[in-house]
Amino acid sequence: MVKNTEINLSAIARDLKKAASDAVVIGVGQGADGPVLLENPLTAKSAEALADSLKVLGITGAADQAVRLPGLPETGSGVLVLAGVGKVSDGQRLSGEALRRAAGSAVRQLAGLSSVTLAFPTADVADVAAVAEGAALGAYSFTEHRSSKDGLKDPVSSVAIFTELAGDKELEPALKRASLLGRAVNATRSLVNQPPSHLYPETFADAAKELSKGLPVKVTVWDEKRLEKEGFGGIMGVGKGSARQPRLVKVEYAPAKATSKIALVGKGITFDTGGISIKPALGMGDMKSDMAGAAVVLNTVLALAGLGLPVKATAWLCIAENMPSGAASRPADVLTMFGGKTVEVLNTDAEGRLVMADGIVAASQEYPDAIIDVATLTGAQLIALGNRTAGVMGADSVTGPLKAAADRAGELIWPMPLPEELRPSLDSQVADLANIGERHGGMMTAAVFLREFVGKGKDGQPIPWAHIDIAGPSFNNGAPYGYTPKQGTGCTVRTLVAYVEDLLARA
Ligand code: BES
Ligand code: MN
Ligand code: ZN
């Protein structure tokens, strides 16, 4: 159902013609006094002529602009593309994210061509890596359910990066990493984009096995019988209203040389109708994306395995479909969660925290050094931080490094507090906890609920834990931009991989 696709990335220096691509892309920035042609491999004469005509050609250098011109003799390809990189100031280098977005936007808009050469300014290996990542992320489409190929354009399959650093020994691993990251993010997007008719708990578990093939990971699936027997009351309570029964999937990567151990827990609601507390019709289809967290943690562990990093990493995918039916949980039902805590379900639409609670308890029982959970948990996340910025909450020792990792990866994430007054709002008249509490700051209320399920480590202290709410940034309802397509964005995979890399670099 979801295939792994990896873009072909290479680096070339000097002779542009050697790449023999369908198009050569060079950058234009928005300077203080108008468009600026960025450093490029054209002859001085061509570059000068081009720079002089930018304004009349309507080229501003704004991000996401991609203007196609006939190729020049020295480019060795039919098309020259001028790609906007956004604001530039004199003598200042482009940020990694500006390069990533410019490369990604150009590659995305050049779908239909098979090979492209990107000639953006690159001062070091990190710059080349950013261009490569952008390219890998921009080369994506989701066409599986079209009956006709008419009018569809295949993503660019091969990208050559023009750079003076082409011979550098560090380049090969950087390109490999970029294409692996692209594959992990694109697989996440495709899982999110998959319609709920096709992606439901059982098929999601199958897809996890399929994507894991050939990688050194172990996949274990709990079906509804085992979940029931072992007391996963949260996952079962949410899933039992559906004809498609729930699953818990554990994906373990445990290399012998590992120095630390992290657990990742993901929300995998393959469709969220709200259950008996049913959602309004408008926009309900977007709730096919309510499994994004599980797709993220799955593909993060697969990327770590693909990179061969010396870390133990386990993904817990908490998968259920939230449907109303005669078998569904009712408001006021009490569930006994994995580990024994009881929860009064006052709103069946607050289902994510119920499946996540089981996953967090299960993850805690293995004493990881840290637990990070990822979930499209609350509409309140969108109110607080908007469409593109994820919220992160929990222990400073985890949220701080996560924020730093996101900055390095070029993803937007922002720390939010867990104020003490929120906990009593979750008190129940009949059970240990209620599944809803204070509505204002609802993203934080949900996180306070999850915190109740984080276990203690071998030292008797709470396991360092962070919760990332990706309700907004995981799904793009607007126009594509930079390397981000419509619908599933695959956000947070790159942040989590960068977090692990940073963790290993510190150790
Ligand atoms: N899956 C939703 C959260 C969501 C909303 C994700 C919008 C993406 C976009 C979640 O299960 C939910 O319904 N949360 C409720 C909680 C409330 C009942 C306390 C919400 O946010 O309204
Ligand atoms: Mn819900
Ligand atoms: Zn949900």
Coordinates of C-alpha atoms and ligand atoms in Angstrom, one line a residue:
M1 CA 0.0 0.0 0.0
V2 CA 2.7 2.5 0.9
K3 CA 5.9 2.0 -1.0
N4 CA 9.3 3.3 -0.1
T5 CA 10.7 5.6 -2.7
E6 CA 14.1 7.1 -2.6
I7 CA 15.4 9.8 -4.8
N8 CA 18.7 9.5 -6.7
L9 CA 21.0 12.2 -5.4
S10 CA 24.5 13.1 -6.7
A11 CA 26.9 16.0 -6.6
I12 CA 28.8 17.5 -9.6
A13 CA 31.4 20.2 -9.9
R14 CA 32.6 22.4 -12.8
D15 CA 31.1 21.2 -16.1
L16 CA 27.3 21.6 -15.9
K17 CA 26.9 19.7 -19.1
K18 CA 28.1 16.5 -17.5
A19 CA 24.9 16.2 -15.5
A20 CA 22.8 16.3 -18.7
S21 CA 19.6 17.1 -16.8
D22 CA 16.3 18.2 -18.1
A23 CA 16.6 21.5 -16.2
V24 CA 19.2 23.5 -14.4
V25 CA 18.0 25.6 -11.4
I26 CA 19.8 28.7 -10.1
G27 CA 18.7 30.9 -7.2
V28 CA 17.4 34.5 -7.1
G29 CA 17.1 36.4 -3.8
Q30 CA 15.0 39.3 -2.8
G31 CA 17.5 42.0 -2.1
A32 CA 16.9 45.5 -0.6
D33 CA 17.0 47.0 -4.0
G34 CA 15.3 44.3 -6.0
P35 CA 16.1 40.8 -7.3
V36 CA 19.7 39.5 -6.9
L37 CA 21.0 36.6 -9.0
L38 CA 22.8 34.3 -6.6
E39 CA 26.2 32.7 -7.2
N40 CA 25.9 30.3 -10.1
P41 CA 27.9 28.3 -12.7
L42 CA 26.8 30.3 -15.7
T43 CA 29.5 32.2 -17.8
A44 CA 30.0 35.8 -16.5
K45 CA 28.5 37.1 -19.7
S46 CA 25.3 35.0 -19.4
A47 CA 25.0 35.8 -15.7
E48 CA 25.3 39.5 -16.3
A49 CA 22.7 39.5 -19.1
L50 CA 20.4 37.5 -16.9
A51 CA 20.9 39.8 -13.9
D52 CA 20.0 42.8 -16.0
S53 CA 16.8 41.3 -17.2
L54 CA 15.4 39.9 -14.0
K55 CA 13.0 42.9 -13.4
V56 CA 11.5 42.9 -16.9
L57 CA 11.1 39.1 -16.6
G58 CA 9.0 39.7 -13.5
I59 CA 11.4 37.7 -11.4
T60 CA 11.4 39.0 -7.8
G61 CA 13.2 36.2 -5.9
A62 CA 10.2 35.6 -3.7
A63 CA 10.1 32.2 -2.1
D64 CA 8.3 29.6 -4.2
Q65 CA 8.8 31.5 -7.4
A66 CA 10.1 29.2 -10.2
V67 CA 10.4 30.8 -13.7
R68 CA 11.4 28.7 -16.6
L69 CA 13.5 30.1 -19.4
P70 CA 15.2 28.5 -22.4
G71 CA 18.4 26.8 -21.6
L72 CA 21.8 28.5 -22.3
P73 CA 24.6 26.8 -24.2
E74 CA 26.6 26.2 -21.1
T75 CA 23.8 24.5 -19.1
G76 CA 23.6 21.6 -21.5
S77 CA 19.9 21.3 -20.8
G78 CA 16.7 22.6 -22.5
V79 CA 15.5 24.6 -19.5
L80 CA 17.0 27.1 -17.1
V81 CA 14.9 27.7 -14.0
L82 CA 15.2 30.8 -11.8
A83 CA 14.1 29.8 -8.3
G84 CA 13.2 32.3 -5.6
V85 CA 14.9 31.9 -2.2
G86 CA 13.2 34.8 -0.4
K87 CA 14.9 37.7 1.4
V88 CA 18.7 38.0 1.2
S89 CA 21.0 40.6 2.7
D90 CA 24.4 41.6 1.4
G91 CA 27.2 39.2 2.3
Q92 CA 25.0 37.0 4.3
R93 CA 24.7 33.2 3.6
L94 CA 21.3 31.6 3.1
S95 CA 20.1 29.6 6.1
G96 CA 19.8 25.9 5.9
E97 CA 16.1 26.1 5.8
A98 CA 16.1 28.8 3.1
L99 CA 18.2 26.4 0.9
R100 CA 16.0 23.4 1.8
R101 CA 12.8 25.3 0.9
A102 CA 14.2 26.8 -2.3
A103 CA 15.5 23.4 -3.5
G104 CA 12.3 21.6 -2.4
S105 CA 10.0 24.2 -4.0
A106 CA 11.9 24.0 -7.4
V107 CA 11.9 20.2 -7.4
R108 CA 8.3 20.0 -6.4
Q109 CA 7.3 22.5 -9.2
L110 CA 9.4 20.7 -11.8
A111 CA 7.4 17.4 -11.4
G112 CA 7.1 15.8 -14.8
L113 CA 10.8 16.2 -15.6
S114 CA 12.9 13.3 -14.7
S115 CA 16.3 14.8 -13.8
V116 CA 17.2 18.3 -12.5
T117 CA 20.5 20.0 -11.6
L118 CA 20.3 22.4 -8.6
A119 CA 23.0 25.1 -8.6
F120 CA 22.4 27.1 -5.4
P121 CA 25.3 28.7 -3.4
T122 CA 26.9 26.1 -1.1
A123 CA 29.6 27.1 1.3
D124 CA 30.0 23.9 3.2
V125 CA 28.7 20.3 3.4
A126 CA 25.8 21.4 5.6
D127 CA 24.6 23.6 2.8
V128 CA 24.8 20.8 0.3
A129 CA 23.0 18.5 2.7
A130 CA 20.2 21.2 3.0
V131 CA 19.8 21.4 -0.7
A132 CA 19.7 17.6 -0.9
E133 CA 17.1 17.3 1.8
G134 CA 14.9 19.9 0.2
A135 CA 15.1 18.0 -3.1
A136 CA 14.2 14.7 -1.5
L137 CA 11.3 16.3 0.3
G138 CA 10.1 18.2 -2.8
A139 CA 10.0 15.0 -4.9
Y140 CA 6.7 13.6 -3.7
S141 CA 3.2 12.8 -5.1
F142 CA 0.3 10.6 -4.0
T143 CA -1.4 9.1 -7.0
E144 CA -2.2 5.6 -5.9
H145 CA -5.9 6.0 -6.1
R146 CA -6.2 7.7 -9.5
S147 CA -7.6 5.4 -12.2
S148 CA -6.0 7.4 -15.0
K149 CA -2.4 8.7 -15.4
D150 CA -3.7 11.5 -17.7
G151 CA -2.5 14.9 -16.5
L152 CA -0.5 13.4 -13.6
K153 CA 3.2 14.3 -13.4
D154 CA 5.7 12.0 -11.8
P155 CA 8.0 13.5 -9.2
V156 CA 11.6 14.3 -10.2
S157 CA 13.5 11.0 -9.8
S158 CA 17.1 12.2 -10.0
V159 CA 18.8 15.4 -8.7
A160 CA 22.4 16.5 -9.3
I161 CA 23.7 19.2 -6.9
F162 CA 26.2 21.5 -8.5
T163 CA 28.8 22.4 -5.9
E164 CA 32.5 23.0 -5.6
L165 CA 32.4 20.5 -2.7
A166 CA 31.5 17.6 -5.0
G167 CA 34.7 15.6 -4.2
D168 CA 34.4 16.0 -0.4
K169 CA 34.5 12.7 1.6
E170 CA 31.7 13.9 3.9
L171 CA 29.3 14.5 1.1
E172 CA 28.4 10.9 0.4
P173 CA 27.0 10.2 3.9
A174 CA 25.2 13.6 3.8
L175 CA 23.5 12.7 0.5
K176 CA 22.7 9.2 1.8
R177 CA 21.1 10.7 5.0
A178 CA 19.1 13.2 2.9
S179 CA 17.6 10.5 0.7
L180 CA 16.9 8.3 3.7
L181 CA 15.2 11.2 5.5
G182 CA 13.2 11.9 2.3
R183 CA 12.1 8.3 2.2
A184 CA 11.0 8.4 5.8
V185 CA 9.1 11.7 5.5
N186 CA 7.5 10.7 2.2
A187 CA 6.3 7.3 3.6
T188 CA 4.8 9.2 6.6
R189 CA 3.0 11.5 4.1
S190 CA 1.6 8.6 2.1
L191 CA 0.3 6.8 5.3
V192 CA -1.4 10.1 6.3
N193 CA -2.9 10.6 2.8
Q194 CA -4.2 7.1 2.5
P195 CA -8.0 7.1 2.7
P196 CA -9.6 5.4 5.8
S197 CA -11.3 2.9 3.5
H198 CA -7.8 1.5 2.8
L199 CA -5.8 2.4 6.0
Y200 CA -7.5 1.0 9.1
P201 CA -5.9 -0.7 12.1
E202 CA -5.2 -4.1 10.5
T203 CA -3.8 -2.6 7.2
F204 CA -1.8 0.0 9.1
A205 CA -0.1 -2.9 11.1
D206 CA 0.5 -4.7 7.7
A207 CA 2.0 -1.5 6.3
A208 CA 4.4 -1.2 9.3
K209 CA 5.6 -4.7 8.6
E210 CA 6.0 -4.0 4.9
L211 CA 7.9 -0.8 5.4
S212 CA 10.2 -2.6 7.9
K213 CA 11.3 -5.2 5.4
G214 CA 15.1 -5.4 4.9
L215 CA 15.8 -3.3 8.0
P216 CA 17.2 -4.6 11.3
V217 CA 14.0 -4.1 13.2
K218 CA 11.5 -6.4 15.0
V219 CA 7.8 -5.8 14.6
T220 CA 5.2 -7.2 17.0
V221 CA 1.5 -6.8 16.5
W222 CA -1.2 -7.0 19.3
D223 CA -4.5 -7.9 17.8
E224 CA -7.8 -7.2 19.6
K225 CA -7.8 -10.6 21.4
R226 CA -4.4 -10.0 22.9
L227 CA -5.1 -6.3 23.7
E228 CA -8.3 -7.4 25.6
K229 CA -6.5 -10.2 27.4
E230 CA -3.6 -8.0 28.5
G231 CA -5.7 -5.2 29.6
F232 CA -5.2 -2.4 27.1
G233 CA -8.5 -0.7 28.1
G234 CA -7.7 2.6 26.4
I235 CA -7.0 1.2 22.9
M236 CA -9.9 -1.3 23.2
G237 CA -12.3 1.3 24.6
V238 CA -11.7 3.6 21.7
G239 CA -11.6 0.9 19.0
K240 CA -14.5 -1.3 20.0
G241 CA -17.1 0.9 18.2
S242 CA -15.6 0.1 14.9
A243 CA -16.0 -3.0 12.7
R244 CA -12.2 -2.6 12.2
Q245 CA -10.7 -3.8 15.4
P246 CA -7.7 -2.0 17.0
R247 CA -4.0 -2.9 17.0
L248 CA -0.9 -2.1 19.0
V249 CA 2.3 -2.3 17.0
K250 CA 5.8 -2.3 18.5
V251 CA 8.7 -1.6 16.2
E252 CA 12.1 -2.2 17.9
Y253 CA 15.5 -1.2 16.6
A254 CA 18.1 -2.5 19.1
P255 CA 21.7 -2.5 17.6
A256 CA 24.3 -4.2 19.8
K257 CA 26.5 -1.1 20.1
A258 CA 23.6 1.1 21.4
T259 CA 24.5 3.5 24.2
S260 CA 21.0 4.8 25.0
K261 CA 17.4 3.8 24.7
I262 CA 14.4 5.9 23.7
A263 CA 10.8 5.1 23.3
L264 CA 8.5 6.8 20.9
V265 CA 4.7 6.6 21.2
G266 CA 2.4 7.6 18.4
K267 CA -1.4 8.2 18.1
G268 CA -2.8 6.1 15.3
I269 CA -6.5 6.9 15.0
T270 CA -7.1 5.8 11.4
F271 CA -10.3 7.8 11.4
D272 CA -11.7 10.0 14.1
T273 CA -15.5 10.6 13.8
G274 CA -15.5 11.6 17.4
G275 CA -17.4 8.5 18.3
I276 CA -20.8 9.0 20.1
S277 CA -19.6 12.6 20.8
I278 CA -19.7 12.9 17.1
K279 CA -17.9 15.6 15.2
P280 CA -19.7 18.0 12.8
A281 CA -19.6 17.1 9.1
L282 CA -17.5 20.0 7.9
G283 CA -13.9 19.0 7.5
M284 CA -14.4 15.6 9.1
G285 CA -12.6 14.0 6.2
D286 CA -9.4 15.6 7.4
M287 CA -9.6 13.2 10.4
K288 CA -8.1 10.5 8.2
S289 CA -4.8 12.2 9.3
D290 CA -5.4 11.4 13.0
M291 CA -2.9 8.6 12.7
A292 CA 0.0 10.9 11.8
G293 CA 1.8 10.5 15.1
A294 CA 2.0 6.7 14.7
A295 CA 3.2 7.2 11.1
V296 CA 5.9 9.6 12.4
V297 CA 7.2 7.3 15.2
L298 CA 7.2 4.3 12.8
N299 CA 9.2 6.1 10.1
T300 CA 11.6 7.7 12.6
V301 CA 12.6 4.3 14.0
L302 CA 13.0 3.0 10.4
A303 CA 15.1 6.0 9.5
L304 CA 17.3 5.4 12.6
A305 CA 17.7 1.8 11.6
G306 CA 18.5 2.8 8.0
L307 CA 21.2 5.2 9.2
G308 CA 22.6 2.5 11.5
L309 CA 22.7 4.9 14.5
P310 CA 23.9 3.3 17.8
V311 CA 20.7 3.9 19.8
K312 CA 17.9 1.6 20.9
A313 CA 14.7 3.0 19.7
T314 CA 11.2 1.5 20.0
A315 CA 8.1 2.9 18.4
W316 CA 4.7 2.1 19.9
L317 CA 1.8 2.6 17.4
C318 CA -1.5 2.9 19.2
I319 CA -4.0 2.2 16.4
A320 CA -7.8 2.3 16.5
E321 CA -10.7 3.7 14.5
N322 CA -13.0 6.0 16.5
M323 CA -16.5 5.2 15.3
P324 CA -20.0 5.5 16.8
S325 CA -22.0 2.3 17.0
G326 CA -24.0 0.1 19.3
A327 CA -20.6 -1.3 20.5
A328 CA -19.0 2.1 21.0
S329 CA -17.9 3.6 24.3
R330 CA -20.5 6.0 25.8
P331 CA -19.9 9.3 27.6
A332 CA -19.7 8.3 31.3
D333 CA -18.2 4.9 30.6
V334 CA -15.2 4.0 32.8
L335 CA -12.2 2.3 31.2
T336 CA -9.4 0.4 33.0
M337 CA -6.3 1.4 31.2
F338 CA -3.1 -0.7 30.7
G339 CA -1.4 -0.7 34.1
G340 CA -4.7 -0.4 36.1
K341 CA -5.6 3.3 36.3
T342 CA -9.3 4.1 35.6
V343 CA -10.6 6.8 33.3
E344 CA -14.1 8.2 33.0
V345 CA -14.8 8.9 29.3
L346 CA -16.8 12.1 29.4
N347 CA -16.3 12.9 25.8
T348 CA -15.6 10.1 23.3
D349 CA -13.9 12.6 21.0
A350 CA -11.0 13.0 23.4
E351 CA -9.9 9.5 22.3
G352 CA -6.3 10.2 21.4
R353 CA -5.2 10.5 25.0
L354 CA -6.9 7.2 25.8
V355 CA -5.0 5.1 23.3
M356 CA -1.8 7.1 24.1
A357 CA -2.1 6.4 27.8
D358 CA -1.9 2.6 27.1
G359 CA 1.1 3.2 24.9
I360 CA 2.9 5.3 27.4
V361 CA 2.4 2.8 30.2
A362 CA 3.6 0.0 27.9
A363 CA 6.7 2.0 26.9
S364 CA 7.4 2.9 30.5
Q365 CA 7.6 -0.8 31.5
E366 CA 10.8 -1.1 29.5
Y367 CA 12.6 1.7 31.4
P368 CA 13.7 3.8 28.4
D369 CA 16.0 6.8 29.0
A370 CA 13.3 9.0 27.6
I371 CA 9.8 8.8 26.2
I372 CA 8.6 11.1 23.4
D373 CA 5.0 10.9 22.3
V374 CA 3.7 12.4 19.1
A375 CA 0.0 12.9 18.5
T376 CA -2.6 14.9 16.5
L377 CA -4.1 15.4 20.0
T378 CA -6.1 18.6 20.2
G379 CA -7.9 21.3 18.1
A380 CA -6.6 23.6 20.9
Q381 CA -3.1 23.1 19.4
L382 CA -4.2 24.9 16.3
I383 CA -5.8 27.7 18.3
A384 CA -2.6 28.2 20.3
L385 CA 0.1 27.8 17.7
G386 CA -1.5 27.8 14.3
N387 CA -1.2 25.5 11.4
R388 CA 2.5 25.1 11.1
T389 CA 4.0 25.1 14.6
A390 CA 3.9 21.9 16.8
G391 CA 3.6 22.3 20.6
V392 CA 6.0 20.5 22.8
M393 CA 5.4 19.9 26.6
G394 CA 7.0 17.9 29.3
A395 CA 10.4 17.6 31.0
D396 CA 12.8 20.4 30.2
S397 CA 15.6 17.8 29.7
V398 CA 13.7 16.5 26.7
T399 CA 11.8 19.5 25.4
G400 CA 15.0 21.7 25.3
P401 CA 16.9 19.3 23.1
L402 CA 13.8 18.7 21.0
K403 CA 13.5 22.4 20.3
A404 CA 17.2 22.6 19.4
A405 CA 16.8 19.6 17.1
A406 CA 13.8 21.1 15.4
D407 CA 15.7 24.3 14.7
R408 CA 18.5 22.3 13.1
A409 CA 16.1 20.3 11.1
G410 CA 14.1 23.3 9.9
E411 CA 10.9 22.4 11.6
L412 CA 8.7 24.6 13.7
I413 CA 8.1 23.6 17.3
W414 CA 7.4 25.6 20.4
P415 CA 7.5 24.8 24.1
M416 CA 4.4 25.2 26.2
P417 CA 4.0 24.9 30.0
L418 CA 2.1 22.4 32.1
P419 CA 0.5 24.7 34.7
E420 CA -0.3 23.0 38.0
E421 CA -3.9 24.2 38.1
L422 CA -4.9 22.0 35.1
R423 CA -4.5 18.7 37.0
P424 CA -7.6 19.1 39.3
S425 CA -9.7 19.9 36.2
L426 CA -9.2 16.3 35.2
D427 CA -10.7 14.9 38.5
S428 CA -13.6 12.6 38.0
Q429 CA -16.6 11.9 40.3
V430 CA -16.3 8.1 39.8
A431 CA -12.8 7.2 38.4
D432 CA -9.2 8.1 38.9
L433 CA -9.3 10.6 36.1
A434 CA -11.7 12.1 33.6
N435 CA -10.7 12.3 29.9
I436 CA -11.6 16.0 29.6
G437 CA -10.8 19.0 31.8
E438 CA -10.2 22.7 31.5
R439 CA -11.1 23.7 27.9
H440 CA -8.9 26.9 27.8
G441 CA -5.4 25.8 27.0
G442 CA -6.8 22.4 26.0
M443 CA -3.5 21.3 24.4
M444 CA -1.8 21.6 27.8
T445 CA -4.8 19.9 29.6
A446 CA -4.4 16.9 27.3
A447 CA -0.6 16.8 28.0
V448 CA -1.3 16.9 31.8
F449 CA -3.6 13.9 31.3
L450 CA -0.9 12.0 29.4
R451 CA 1.7 12.8 32.2
E452 CA -0.4 10.8 34.6
F453 CA 0.6 7.6 32.7
V454 CA 4.4 8.2 32.5
G455 CA 6.1 5.6 34.6
K456 CA 9.1 5.7 36.9
G457 CA 12.6 4.7 35.8
K458 CA 14.8 2.2 37.6
D459 CA 16.0 5.1 39.8
G460 CA 12.5 5.7 41.1
Q461 CA 12.2 9.0 39.3
P462 CA 9.7 9.8 36.6
I463 CA 11.0 8.8 33.1
P464 CA 12.0 12.0 31.3
W465 CA 9.1 12.5 28.9
A466 CA 7.9 15.0 26.2
H467 CA 4.7 15.2 24.3
I468 CA 4.5 16.8 20.8
D469 CA 1.1 17.9 19.6
I470 CA 1.1 17.9 15.7
A471 CA -2.6 18.5 15.1
G472 CA -1.9 21.5 12.9
P473 CA 1.5 20.9 11.2
S474 CA 0.9 17.3 10.3
F475 CA -1.7 18.2 7.6
N476 CA -1.6 21.0 5.1
N477 CA -5.0 22.2 4.1
G478 CA -3.7 25.1 2.1
A479 CA -1.5 25.5 -0.9
P480 CA 1.8 23.7 -1.2
Y481 CA 4.9 25.8 -0.2
G482 CA 8.6 25.1 -0.1
Y483 CA 9.1 21.3 0.1
T484 CA 5.7 20.9 1.8
P485 CA 2.9 19.4 -0.3
K486 CA -0.9 19.5 0.3
Q487 CA -2.3 17.1 2.9
G488 CA 0.2 14.9 4.8
T489 CA 3.4 16.9 5.6
G490 CA 5.5 14.2 7.3
C491 CA 6.4 16.8 10.0
T492 CA 8.5 15.8 13.0
V493 CA 10.3 12.8 11.6
R494 CA 13.3 15.1 10.8
T495 CA 13.2 16.6 14.3
L496 CA 13.2 13.2 16.0
V497 CA 16.1 11.9 13.9
A498 CA 18.0 15.1 14.6
Y499 CA 17.2 14.7 18.4
V500 CA 18.8 11.3 18.4
E501 CA 21.8 12.4 16.4
D502 CA 22.3 15.3 18.9
L503 CA 21.9 12.9 21.8
L504 CA 24.6 10.6 20.4
A505 CA 26.9 13.5 19.7
R506 CA 26.6 14.7 23.3
A507 CA 27.2 11.2 24.8
Ligands
BES1 N1 -8.1 14.4 16.5 C1 -8.7 15.4 17.3 C2 -7.8 16.6 17.3 C3 -7.6 17.4 16.0 C4 -8.4 18.5 15.7 C5 -6.6 17.0 15.2 C6 -8.1 19.1 14.5 C7 -6.4 17.7 14.0 C8 -7.1 18.7 13.7 C9 -8.9 14.9 18.7 O1 -9.1 13.6 18.9 C10 -10.1 15.6 19.3 O2 -11.1 15.5 18.8 N2 -9.8 16.4 20.3 C11 -10.9 17.2 21.0 C12 -10.7 17.1 22.5 C13 -11.8 17.7 23.2 C14 -13.0 16.9 23.1 C15 -11.3 17.8 24.7 C16 -10.7 18.6 20.5 O3 -9.6 19.1 20.3 O4 -11.8 19.2 20.2
MN2 MN -11.2 13.1 18.7
ZN3 ZN -8.4 12.3 17.4

